[in-house]
Amino acid sequence: MLVTLLSALLLIGQVTAQYSGHTGPITPLSSRKTLCNVLDYGGVADNSTDISAAITATYKNCVAVNTGSILYVPPGTYALKNSVQIKHGANWAFRLDGLIVAHATGDFDQNFIQFIDVSDFEFYSSNGKGAINGQGYLWRIANGIQGGPRMVRFTDSSDFSFHNVLLVDSPAFHLVVDNGLNVEIANVTIRAVGLGGSDGIDIYATNYHVHDVQVSNRDECVSVKNLSKNATIERIRCNQSGALSIGSLKSGTAVENILIQDIDVYESGAFVIKTKPSPAGSDAGYVKNVMVRRFRTWRSVYTVHIDQYWESSGLADGAGVQLSNITFSDFKGSNVDGYTRGYVVIEGSDYAPPRDIHFDKFFMFSERIYKGIGELNKCWNGYGTGECLGAGKAYTSGYESIITQTAAPTGWTAPANPTWALTTAYGTFTPIPVYTPVPTYPLDFKDYGLVAKPKTT
Ligand SMILES: *[C@@H]1O[C@H](CO)[C@@H](O)[C@H](O)[C@H]1NC(C)=O
Ligand SMILES: *[C@@H]1O[C@H](CO)[C@@H](O)[C@H](O)[C@H]1NC(C)=O
Ligand SMILES: *[C@@H]1O[C@H](CO)[C@@H](O)[C@H](O)[C@H]1NC(C)=O
Ligand SMILES: *[C@@H]1O[C@H](CO)[C@@H](O)[C@H](O)[C@H]1NC(C)=O
Ligand SMILES: *[C@@H]1O[C@H](CO)[C@@H](O)[C@H](O)[C@H]1NC(C)=O
Ligand SMILES: *[C@@H]1O[C@H](CO)[C@@H](O)[C@H](O)[C@H]1NC(C)=O
């Protein structure tokens, strides 16, 4: 026991998994002197004239010929009726101080706004009012389902940031990064419908920092995608959301050196790793060197969930993604129903059982007691320490360990709701408010009076 404790402490002492050096644009905003105003290139703040052509014209005729300039969308409401795509832009900024409203009558491809191969770039708001409203509710009324364009996508881009912007009610995902390098995403508020397919941030990049982000939706809050290396994700508030996640991963996966910390989850999944088996003999890849710590939860739905048979891919006959050196530490609060969704559930791969998985300082209990049981924490396959991977229980084929808790740990009480809690999810067929409540940054991460005492057994 002592040895376990010491090794756990040592592990926590040496956190190096994270981004390093610079993220975001190389050129400071203060040295960008030229403003290229969309109003000079056909933009009209009347929520009727399509702004897409004006943005493209401003980019071509002003930004591209004035190195280091800023494409400026001043305060006002603008209609978006066609997708915007900007390629190969280096050394510029996009300042959105107004509201862009995607009209349901528009003709869009897969994204409302896409940047391809941009670098030394920032997308930001200087007045806190820069917002995009996807009016996804109109899409859902027309089509009966969630789906349609993503809101903002960065593809093959480097040294960029996206900050101080509100993303509201995209018909589908809100912010997607595909193949990024040196990325900062900060001070972003995402308000979305309480349905699946409404992901907050999906990111595949190397060396990135995502922080001070709040998300209301019913799918991933922030999702670490293949390929991801050297990242820090911190001060995230998942308000009636899905969960922080790594996945879904299948073949050739490479995810490593990830630090996730200071996360508040309210009636939301807390953390999940999702993988699927890939064909026998293939290289499914790995997820390694991950630290997940300091979570505060209110009625979380699965708190730490490792599922290597995501979407019931259990019968596939093949390699599993190898998970190793992953530590979960300092989780406090409540889960909603520990009997059906315990706060630790591991469904590890039979082909590549997780190794070096550690749980430390969990102080949680279920708000619902069913059949006299508060928590059923389950581990199927896995080597490690803490919770159902308890010390000394080495992996054997078909290994299963279930820990049943009937009573709350001494001193534990169900936490009171945080003031920022969204007690009713945003409606499916009604507009979602853009500016209320007013977001403030940095997000305040604290203990909310949640009992801090670590479990002693
Ligand atoms: C902008 O126009 C659209 C389409 O008519 C409408 O749905 C939306 O409510 C308007 N938004 C604002 C902020 O005026
Ligand atoms: C990731 O971080 C490690 C450890 O700090 C460092 O050695 C490596 O060069 C970094 N890799 C990238 C691609 O930034
Ligand atoms: C993961 O990323 C690697 C490297 O880019 C790629 O080879 C592999 O196909 C990716 N796997 C999946 C499932 O996307
Ligand atoms: C395990 O992961 C941590 C980051 O959480 C890292 O600091 C450490 O070096 C890794 N250990 C090994 C043996 O790679
Ligand atoms: C979560 O809900 C609270 C209360 O309604 C609100 O202050 C906060 O902005 C919400 N978060 C998001 C991302 O909308
Ligand atoms: C986020 O907001 C805080 C508080 O307003 C500000 O100090 C910080 O510079 C912002 N971060 C970015 C990247 O804009």
Coordinates of C-alpha atoms and ligand atoms in Angstrom, one line a residue:
M1 CA 0.0 0.0 0.0
L2 CA 2.8 2.4 1.0
V3 CA 4.7 1.6 -2.1
T4 CA 1.6 2.2 -4.2
L5 CA 1.0 5.5 -2.6
L6 CA 4.6 6.6 -3.0
S7 CA 4.7 5.7 -6.7
A8 CA 1.4 7.5 -7.2
L9 CA 2.9 10.6 -5.5
L10 CA 6.0 10.3 -7.6
L11 CA 4.0 10.1 -10.8
I12 CA 2.1 13.2 -9.9
G13 CA 5.2 15.1 -9.0
Q14 CA 6.7 14.8 -12.5
V15 CA 4.0 16.1 -14.9
T16 CA 5.7 17.0 -18.1
A17 CA 3.0 16.0 -20.5
Q18 CA 1.8 19.3 -22.0
Y19 CA 2.4 21.9 -24.7
S20 CA 5.7 23.8 -24.6
G21 CA 7.1 26.9 -26.2
H22 CA 4.7 29.1 -28.1
T23 CA 1.2 28.5 -29.2
G24 CA -0.9 31.0 -31.3
P25 CA 0.3 33.6 -33.7
I26 CA 3.9 34.6 -34.0
T27 CA 3.2 38.3 -34.8
P28 CA 1.7 40.2 -31.8
L29 CA -1.6 42.0 -32.4
S30 CA -0.1 45.3 -31.4
S31 CA 2.0 45.3 -34.5
R32 CA -0.9 44.8 -36.9
K33 CA -1.6 48.3 -38.1
T34 CA -3.8 48.0 -41.2
L35 CA -7.6 47.4 -40.7
C36 CA -9.4 46.0 -43.7
N37 CA -13.0 46.7 -43.0
V38 CA -15.7 44.5 -44.6
L39 CA -18.0 47.5 -44.9
D40 CA -15.6 48.9 -47.5
Y41 CA -15.9 45.7 -49.6
G42 CA -19.6 45.2 -49.8
G43 CA -20.4 44.1 -46.2
V44 CA -23.7 45.5 -44.8
A45 CA -24.7 45.1 -41.2
D46 CA -28.4 44.6 -42.0
N47 CA -28.8 40.9 -41.3
S48 CA -29.9 40.4 -44.8
T49 CA -27.0 41.1 -47.3
D50 CA -24.8 37.9 -47.5
I51 CA -21.5 38.7 -45.8
S52 CA -19.6 35.8 -47.4
A53 CA -18.6 37.6 -50.6
A54 CA -17.6 40.7 -48.6
I55 CA -15.3 38.7 -46.4
T56 CA -13.7 37.0 -49.4
A57 CA -13.3 40.4 -51.2
T58 CA -11.8 42.0 -48.2
Y59 CA -9.4 39.2 -47.8
K60 CA -8.3 39.3 -51.5
N61 CA -8.2 43.0 -52.0
C62 CA -6.9 44.2 -48.7
V63 CA -5.6 41.5 -46.4
A64 CA -3.6 39.6 -49.0
V65 CA -1.9 42.8 -50.3
N66 CA -1.2 44.3 -46.8
T67 CA 1.0 41.8 -45.0
G68 CA 0.2 41.7 -41.3
S69 CA -3.3 43.3 -41.5
I70 CA -6.6 42.7 -39.8
L71 CA -9.8 41.7 -41.5
Y72 CA -12.4 43.6 -39.5
V73 CA -16.1 42.9 -39.1
P74 CA -17.4 45.8 -37.0
P75 CA -20.3 45.7 -34.5
G76 CA -23.6 44.9 -36.1
T77 CA -25.6 41.9 -37.3
Y78 CA -24.6 40.2 -40.6
A79 CA -26.3 37.5 -42.6
L80 CA -24.3 34.5 -43.8
K81 CA -25.8 32.7 -46.8
N82 CA -22.8 30.9 -48.3
S83 CA -19.8 29.2 -46.9
V84 CA -16.6 31.1 -46.5
Q85 CA -13.3 29.4 -47.3
I86 CA -9.9 31.1 -47.0
K87 CA -6.7 29.3 -48.1
H88 CA -3.0 29.8 -47.7
G89 CA -3.1 33.0 -45.7
A90 CA 0.0 33.8 -43.6
N91 CA 0.4 36.6 -41.1
W92 CA -3.0 38.2 -40.6
A93 CA -5.9 38.4 -38.2
F94 CA -9.7 38.2 -38.3
R95 CA -11.4 40.5 -35.9
L96 CA -15.0 39.7 -35.4
D97 CA -16.7 42.4 -33.2
G98 CA -20.2 41.8 -34.6
L99 CA -22.7 39.0 -34.9
I100 CA -22.8 36.7 -37.9
V101 CA -26.1 34.9 -38.3
A102 CA -26.3 31.9 -40.6
H103 CA -29.6 32.0 -42.5
A104 CA -31.5 28.8 -42.9
T105 CA -32.2 29.7 -46.5
G106 CA -28.4 29.8 -47.2
D107 CA -26.5 27.4 -49.4
F108 CA -23.6 25.9 -47.4
D109 CA -21.1 23.2 -47.8
Q110 CA -19.7 21.2 -44.8
N111 CA -18.6 24.3 -42.9
F112 CA -19.8 27.8 -42.4
I113 CA -16.2 29.2 -42.2
Q114 CA -13.1 27.2 -43.1
F115 CA -9.4 28.2 -43.0
I116 CA -7.1 26.0 -44.9
D117 CA -3.3 26.2 -44.5
V118 CA -3.3 29.5 -42.6
S119 CA -0.5 30.4 -40.3
D120 CA 0.6 33.2 -38.0
F121 CA -3.0 34.0 -37.6
E122 CA -5.6 34.9 -35.0
F123 CA -9.4 34.9 -35.0
Y124 CA -10.7 37.0 -32.2
S125 CA -13.1 39.6 -30.8
S126 CA -11.9 42.8 -29.3
N127 CA -15.2 43.7 -27.6
G128 CA -16.4 40.3 -26.3
K129 CA -19.3 40.5 -28.8
G130 CA -17.8 38.5 -31.6
A131 CA -20.3 35.7 -32.2
I132 CA -21.6 33.3 -34.8
N133 CA -25.1 32.1 -34.5
G134 CA -25.8 29.0 -36.6
Q135 CA -29.5 29.1 -35.9
G136 CA -29.4 25.3 -35.7
Y137 CA -32.9 25.2 -34.4
L138 CA -34.2 26.2 -37.8
W139 CA -32.2 23.4 -39.4
R140 CA -33.8 21.0 -36.8
I141 CA -37.3 22.3 -37.5
A142 CA -36.7 21.9 -41.3
N143 CA -35.0 18.5 -41.1
G144 CA -36.3 17.0 -37.9
I145 CA -32.7 16.0 -36.9
Q146 CA -29.3 17.4 -35.9
G147 CA -26.8 17.6 -38.7
G148 CA -25.6 20.0 -41.4
P149 CA -22.7 22.3 -41.5
R150 CA -20.0 22.6 -38.9
M151 CA -19.4 26.2 -37.7
V152 CA -15.7 26.9 -37.9
R153 CA -13.0 24.6 -39.2
F154 CA -9.2 24.9 -39.4
T155 CA -7.4 22.5 -41.7
D156 CA -3.6 22.0 -42.0
S157 CA -3.0 25.3 -40.2
S158 CA -0.2 26.4 -37.8
D159 CA 0.7 29.1 -35.2
F160 CA -2.8 30.3 -34.8
S161 CA -5.3 31.2 -32.1
F162 CA -9.0 31.4 -31.7
H163 CA -10.2 33.5 -28.8
N164 CA -12.8 35.6 -27.1
V165 CA -15.6 34.4 -29.4
L166 CA -19.1 33.0 -28.8
L167 CA -20.2 30.1 -31.0
V168 CA -24.0 29.5 -30.7
D169 CA -26.3 26.8 -32.0
S170 CA -24.3 25.3 -34.9
P171 CA -26.4 22.7 -36.8
A172 CA -23.5 20.4 -36.1
F173 CA -20.0 20.6 -34.5
H174 CA -18.8 24.1 -33.4
L175 CA -15.0 24.3 -33.7
V176 CA -12.9 21.7 -35.5
V177 CA -9.2 21.6 -35.9
D178 CA -7.7 19.1 -38.3
N179 CA -3.9 18.8 -38.4
G180 CA -2.9 21.9 -36.4
L181 CA 0.4 22.9 -35.1
N182 CA 1.1 25.3 -32.2
V183 CA -2.6 26.2 -31.5
E184 CA -4.2 28.2 -28.8
I185 CA -8.0 28.2 -28.2
A186 CA -9.0 30.4 -25.3
N187 CA -12.0 32.3 -23.8
V188 CA -14.6 30.6 -26.0
T189 CA -18.2 30.1 -25.0
I190 CA -20.3 27.6 -26.9
R191 CA -24.0 27.4 -26.4
A192 CA -25.6 24.5 -28.2
V193 CA -28.7 22.3 -28.2
G194 CA -28.9 19.4 -25.7
L195 CA -28.6 16.8 -28.4
G196 CA -25.8 14.5 -29.8
G197 CA -23.8 15.7 -32.8
S198 CA -23.3 19.2 -31.2
D199 CA -19.6 18.8 -30.3
G200 CA -18.0 21.8 -28.7
I201 CA -14.3 21.5 -29.8
D202 CA -12.7 18.6 -31.7
I203 CA -9.0 19.0 -32.1
Y204 CA -6.3 17.0 -33.9
A205 CA -3.0 18.9 -33.5
T206 CA 0.5 19.0 -32.1
N207 CA 1.5 21.4 -29.3
Y208 CA -1.7 23.0 -28.3
H209 CA -3.3 24.8 -25.4
V210 CA -7.1 24.9 -25.0
H211 CA -8.3 26.9 -22.0
D212 CA -11.1 28.9 -20.5
V213 CA -13.8 27.3 -22.6
Q214 CA -17.4 26.7 -21.5
V215 CA -19.7 24.5 -23.4
S216 CA -23.4 23.6 -23.1
N217 CA -24.5 20.8 -25.4
R218 CA -25.1 17.1 -25.2
D219 CA -22.0 15.7 -26.9
E220 CA -18.3 16.1 -26.5
C221 CA -17.3 19.2 -24.6
V222 CA -13.7 19.1 -25.8
S223 CA -12.5 16.1 -27.7
V224 CA -8.8 15.1 -28.3
K225 CA -8.6 13.5 -31.7
N226 CA -6.0 11.4 -33.4
L227 CA -3.3 12.6 -33.9
S228 CA -2.6 14.6 -30.8
K229 CA 0.7 15.3 -29.1
N230 CA 1.8 17.7 -26.4
A231 CA -1.3 19.4 -25.3
T232 CA -2.8 21.1 -22.2
I233 CA -6.5 21.4 -21.8
E234 CA -7.5 23.4 -18.7
R235 CA -10.2 25.5 -17.1
I236 CA -13.1 23.9 -19.0
R237 CA -16.7 24.1 -17.9
C238 CA -18.9 21.4 -19.3
N239 CA -22.4 22.7 -18.5
Q240 CA -25.0 20.0 -19.3
S241 CA -22.7 18.6 -21.9
G242 CA -21.1 15.3 -23.1
A243 CA -17.6 14.8 -21.7
L244 CA -14.0 15.7 -22.1
S245 CA -12.9 12.9 -24.3
I246 CA -10.0 11.2 -26.2
G247 CA -11.4 9.3 -29.1
S248 CA -12.9 7.6 -31.0
L249 CA -9.7 5.9 -32.0
K250 CA -9.2 2.8 -34.1
S251 CA -6.0 2.3 -36.2
G252 CA -2.7 4.0 -36.4
T253 CA -3.6 6.1 -33.3
A254 CA -0.9 8.3 -31.8
V255 CA -2.0 10.3 -28.8
E256 CA 0.6 11.3 -26.2
N257 CA 1.7 13.8 -23.6
I258 CA -1.7 15.3 -22.7
L259 CA -2.5 17.2 -19.6
I260 CA -6.1 17.8 -18.7
Q261 CA -6.9 19.7 -15.5
D262 CA -9.2 22.0 -13.6
I263 CA -12.4 20.9 -15.2
D264 CA -16.0 21.5 -13.9
V265 CA -18.7 19.2 -15.1
Y266 CA -22.3 19.8 -14.4
E267 CA -24.8 17.0 -15.3
S268 CA -22.3 15.9 -17.9
G269 CA -20.0 13.0 -18.7
A270 CA -16.6 13.8 -17.1
F271 CA -13.9 12.0 -19.0
V272 CA -14.0 9.2 -21.5
I273 CA -11.5 7.4 -23.7
K274 CA -13.2 5.7 -26.6
T275 CA -11.4 3.2 -28.8
K276 CA -12.5 0.4 -31.2
P277 CA -10.7 -2.8 -32.1
S278 CA -9.1 -2.7 -35.6
P279 CA -8.5 -5.6 -37.9
A280 CA -6.3 -8.5 -36.6
G281 CA -2.7 -7.9 -37.3
S282 CA -3.1 -4.2 -37.8
D283 CA -1.3 -1.6 -35.8
A284 CA -4.0 0.1 -33.7
G285 CA -1.5 2.5 -32.1
Y286 CA -1.4 4.0 -28.7
V287 CA -2.6 6.6 -26.2
K288 CA 0.1 7.2 -23.5
N289 CA 1.5 9.7 -21.0
V290 CA -1.8 11.3 -20.0
M291 CA -2.6 13.2 -16.8
V292 CA -6.2 13.9 -16.0
R293 CA -6.7 15.8 -12.7
R294 CA -8.7 18.2 -10.6
F295 CA -12.2 17.5 -11.8
R296 CA -15.2 18.9 -9.9
T297 CA -18.5 17.2 -10.7
W298 CA -22.2 17.6 -10.1
R299 CA -24.1 14.5 -11.0
S300 CA -21.7 13.4 -13.6
V301 CA -22.7 10.6 -15.9
Y302 CA -19.8 8.1 -16.0
T303 CA -17.0 10.0 -14.4
V304 CA -14.0 8.1 -15.7
H305 CA -14.9 5.8 -18.5
I306 CA -12.5 3.8 -20.6
D307 CA -14.4 2.0 -23.3
Q308 CA -12.3 0.0 -25.8
Y309 CA -15.3 -1.5 -27.5
W310 CA -17.0 1.8 -28.3
E311 CA -20.3 1.5 -30.0
S312 CA -20.4 -2.2 -29.1
S313 CA -17.5 -3.0 -31.5
G314 CA -16.9 -5.9 -29.2
L315 CA -17.0 -8.7 -31.7
A316 CA -14.4 -7.3 -34.1
D317 CA -11.4 -9.7 -34.1
G318 CA -8.3 -7.5 -33.9
A319 CA -5.8 -5.3 -32.3
G320 CA -6.7 -2.8 -29.6
V321 CA -5.3 0.6 -29.1
Q322 CA -2.7 0.3 -26.4
L323 CA -3.5 2.6 -23.4
S324 CA -0.6 3.2 -21.0
N325 CA 0.7 5.5 -18.3
I326 CA -2.6 7.3 -17.7
T327 CA -3.3 8.9 -14.3
F328 CA -6.6 10.2 -12.9
S329 CA -6.2 12.2 -9.8
D330 CA -8.2 14.5 -7.5
F331 CA -11.9 14.1 -8.5
K332 CA -14.5 15.5 -6.2
G333 CA -18.2 15.7 -6.3
S334 CA -21.1 13.5 -7.2
N335 CA -22.2 11.2 -10.0
V336 CA -25.9 10.8 -10.9
D337 CA -26.3 7.0 -10.7
G338 CA -23.4 5.0 -9.6
Y339 CA -25.3 1.7 -9.8
T340 CA -25.6 1.8 -13.6
R341 CA -22.8 4.2 -14.3
G342 CA -20.1 4.0 -11.6
Y343 CA -17.5 6.7 -11.3
V344 CA -14.9 4.4 -12.6
V345 CA -15.8 2.0 -15.4
I346 CA -13.0 0.4 -17.5
E347 CA -13.9 -1.9 -20.4
G348 CA -10.3 -2.7 -21.5
S349 CA -9.2 -4.4 -24.7
D350 CA -8.7 -8.1 -24.6
Y351 CA -6.0 -7.8 -27.2
A352 CA -4.1 -4.9 -25.6
P353 CA -5.2 -4.5 -22.0
P354 CA -4.5 -1.0 -20.6
R355 CA -1.3 -0.8 -18.6
D356 CA 0.0 1.6 -16.0
I357 CA -3.4 3.1 -15.2
H358 CA -3.6 4.9 -11.9
F359 CA -6.4 6.3 -9.8
D360 CA -5.7 8.6 -6.9
K361 CA -7.7 10.9 -4.6
F362 CA -11.3 10.2 -5.7
F363 CA -13.8 11.7 -3.3
M364 CA -17.1 11.0 -5.0
F365 CA -20.4 9.3 -4.4
S366 CA -23.7 8.7 -6.2
E367 CA -26.7 10.9 -5.7
R368 CA -29.0 8.0 -6.4
I369 CA -28.9 4.8 -4.3
Y370 CA -30.4 1.8 -6.1
K371 CA -31.0 -1.6 -4.4
G372 CA -29.0 -0.3 -1.5
I373 CA -26.0 0.3 -3.7
G374 CA -24.5 3.7 -4.4
E375 CA -21.5 2.8 -6.6
L376 CA -20.7 -0.2 -8.8
N377 CA -17.2 0.6 -10.1
K378 CA -16.1 -1.9 -12.6
C379 CA -12.8 -2.8 -14.3
W380 CA -12.6 -5.4 -17.0
N381 CA -9.0 -5.8 -18.1
G382 CA -6.2 -3.6 -17.0
Y383 CA -3.1 -3.2 -14.9
G384 CA -2.6 -0.4 -12.5
T385 CA -3.4 1.0 -9.1
G386 CA -6.4 2.5 -7.2
E387 CA -10.1 2.0 -7.4
C388 CA -11.1 -1.3 -9.1
L389 CA -7.6 -1.7 -10.4
G390 CA -6.7 -2.0 -6.7
A391 CA -3.1 -2.8 -5.8
G392 CA -2.0 -6.4 -6.4
K393 CA -4.7 -7.4 -8.8
A394 CA -2.7 -8.3 -11.9
Y395 CA -4.3 -8.7 -15.2
T396 CA -5.3 -12.2 -16.2
S397 CA -7.5 -13.0 -19.2
G398 CA -11.1 -12.2 -18.4
Y399 CA -10.1 -10.3 -15.3
E400 CA -12.9 -8.5 -13.7
S401 CA -13.1 -6.5 -10.6
I402 CA -16.2 -4.8 -9.2
I403 CA -16.2 -2.7 -6.2
T404 CA -19.5 -2.1 -4.5
Q405 CA -20.0 0.9 -2.2
T406 CA -23.2 1.1 -0.2
A407 CA -22.4 4.2 1.9
A408 CA -20.9 7.5 1.0
P409 CA -17.3 8.0 2.1
T410 CA -17.0 9.7 5.5
G411 CA -17.5 13.4 5.3
W412 CA -19.0 13.4 1.8
T413 CA -22.1 15.4 1.0
A414 CA -23.8 16.0 -2.3
P415 CA -22.5 19.3 -3.6
A416 CA -24.8 22.3 -4.1
N417 CA -25.3 23.4 -7.7
P418 CA -22.8 26.0 -8.9
T419 CA -24.3 29.4 -9.8
W420 CA -23.4 28.9 -13.5
A421 CA -25.3 25.7 -13.8
L422 CA -27.6 25.4 -16.7
T423 CA -30.6 23.7 -15.1
T424 CA -32.6 23.2 -18.3
A425 CA -30.9 22.4 -21.6
Y426 CA -31.4 24.8 -24.5
G427 CA -34.4 23.9 -26.6
T428 CA -34.3 21.8 -29.8
F429 CA -36.7 24.0 -31.8
T430 CA -36.3 27.4 -30.2
P431 CA -33.5 30.0 -30.5
I432 CA -30.5 29.9 -28.1
P433 CA -29.5 33.2 -26.5
V434 CA -26.2 34.6 -27.9
Y435 CA -25.1 37.1 -25.4
T436 CA -26.7 36.0 -22.1
P437 CA -25.5 35.3 -19.6
V438 CA -22.4 37.4 -20.3
P439 CA -19.3 35.2 -20.2
T440 CA -16.4 36.3 -18.0
Y441 CA -12.8 34.9 -18.2
P442 CA -10.7 33.4 -16.9
L443 CA -13.1 30.8 -15.7
D444 CA -13.0 30.6 -12.0
F445 CA -11.9 27.1 -11.0
K446 CA -12.4 26.4 -7.4
D447 CA -13.6 23.8 -4.9
Y448 CA -17.1 25.1 -4.5
G449 CA -17.0 23.8 -0.9
L450 CA -16.8 20.3 -2.3
V451 CA -15.2 18.1 0.4
A452 CA -11.5 17.9 -0.2
K453 CA -10.7 14.9 1.9
P454 CA -9.0 12.1 0.0
K455 CA -10.2 8.6 0.5
T456 CA -7.9 6.7 2.8
T457 CA -8.6 3.1 1.6
Ligands
LIG1 C1 -31.4 37.7 -38.6 O1 -32.3 37.2 -39.6 C2 -32.7 35.9 -39.5 C3 -33.4 35.4 -40.7 O2 -34.5 36.2 -41.0 C4 -33.5 35.7 -38.2 O3 -33.9 34.3 -38.0 C5 -32.7 36.2 -37.0 O4 -33.5 36.2 -35.9 C6 -32.2 37.6 -37.3 N1 -31.2 37.8 -36.2 C7 -31.1 39.0 -35.6 C8 -30.1 39.1 -34.5 O5 -31.7 39.9 -36.0
LIG2 C1 6.7 17.1 -27.0 O1 7.2 17.2 -25.7 C2 8.3 16.5 -25.5 C3 8.6 16.5 -24.0 O2 8.7 17.9 -23.5 C4 9.4 17.0 -26.3 O3 10.6 16.2 -26.2 C5 9.0 16.9 -27.8 O4 10.0 17.5 -28.6 C6 7.7 17.6 -28.0 N1 7.2 17.2 -29.3 C7 6.7 18.1 -30.1 C8 6.3 17.6 -31.5 O5 6.5 19.3 -29.8
LIG3 C1 -4.2 8.5 -36.9 O1 -3.2 9.4 -37.4 C2 -2.2 8.7 -38.1 C3 -1.1 9.7 -38.4 O2 -1.6 10.8 -39.2 C4 -2.8 8.1 -39.3 O3 -1.8 7.3 -40.0 C5 -3.9 7.2 -38.9 O4 -4.5 6.7 -40.1 C6 -4.9 7.9 -38.1 N1 -5.9 7.0 -37.6 C7 -7.2 7.2 -37.7 C8 -8.1 6.2 -37.2 O5 -7.6 8.2 -38.2
LIG4 C1 4.0 9.1 -17.7 O1 3.2 10.2 -18.0 C2 3.6 11.4 -17.4 C3 2.6 12.5 -17.7 O2 1.4 12.3 -17.2 C4 5.0 11.7 -17.8 O3 5.5 12.9 -17.1 C5 5.9 10.6 -17.5 O4 7.2 10.9 -18.0 C6 5.4 9.3 -18.1 N1 6.2 8.2 -17.7 C7 6.9 7.5 -18.6 C8 7.6 6.3 -18.0 O5 6.9 7.7 -19.8
LIG5 C1 -24.1 27.4 -18.4 O1 -25.3 27.9 -17.7 C2 -25.1 29.0 -17.0 C3 -26.4 29.5 -16.4 O2 -27.4 29.5 -17.4 C4 -24.5 30.1 -17.8 O3 -24.1 31.2 -17.0 C5 -23.4 29.7 -18.7 O4 -23.0 30.7 -19.6 C6 -23.8 28.4 -19.4 N1 -22.7 28.0 -20.2 C7 -22.7 28.1 -21.5 C8 -21.6 27.6 -22.2 O5 -23.7 28.5 -22.1
LIG6 C1 -8.8 35.7 -22.0 O1 -9.4 36.6 -21.2 C2 -8.6 37.1 -20.2 C3 -9.5 38.0 -19.3 O2 -10.1 39.0 -20.0 C4 -7.5 37.9 -20.8 O3 -6.6 38.4 -19.8 C5 -6.7 37.0 -21.7 O4 -5.7 37.8 -22.4 C6 -7.6 36.4 -22.7 N1 -6.8 35.4 -23.5 C7 -6.7 35.5 -24.8 C8 -5.9 34.4 -25.4 O5 -7.3 36.3 -25.5

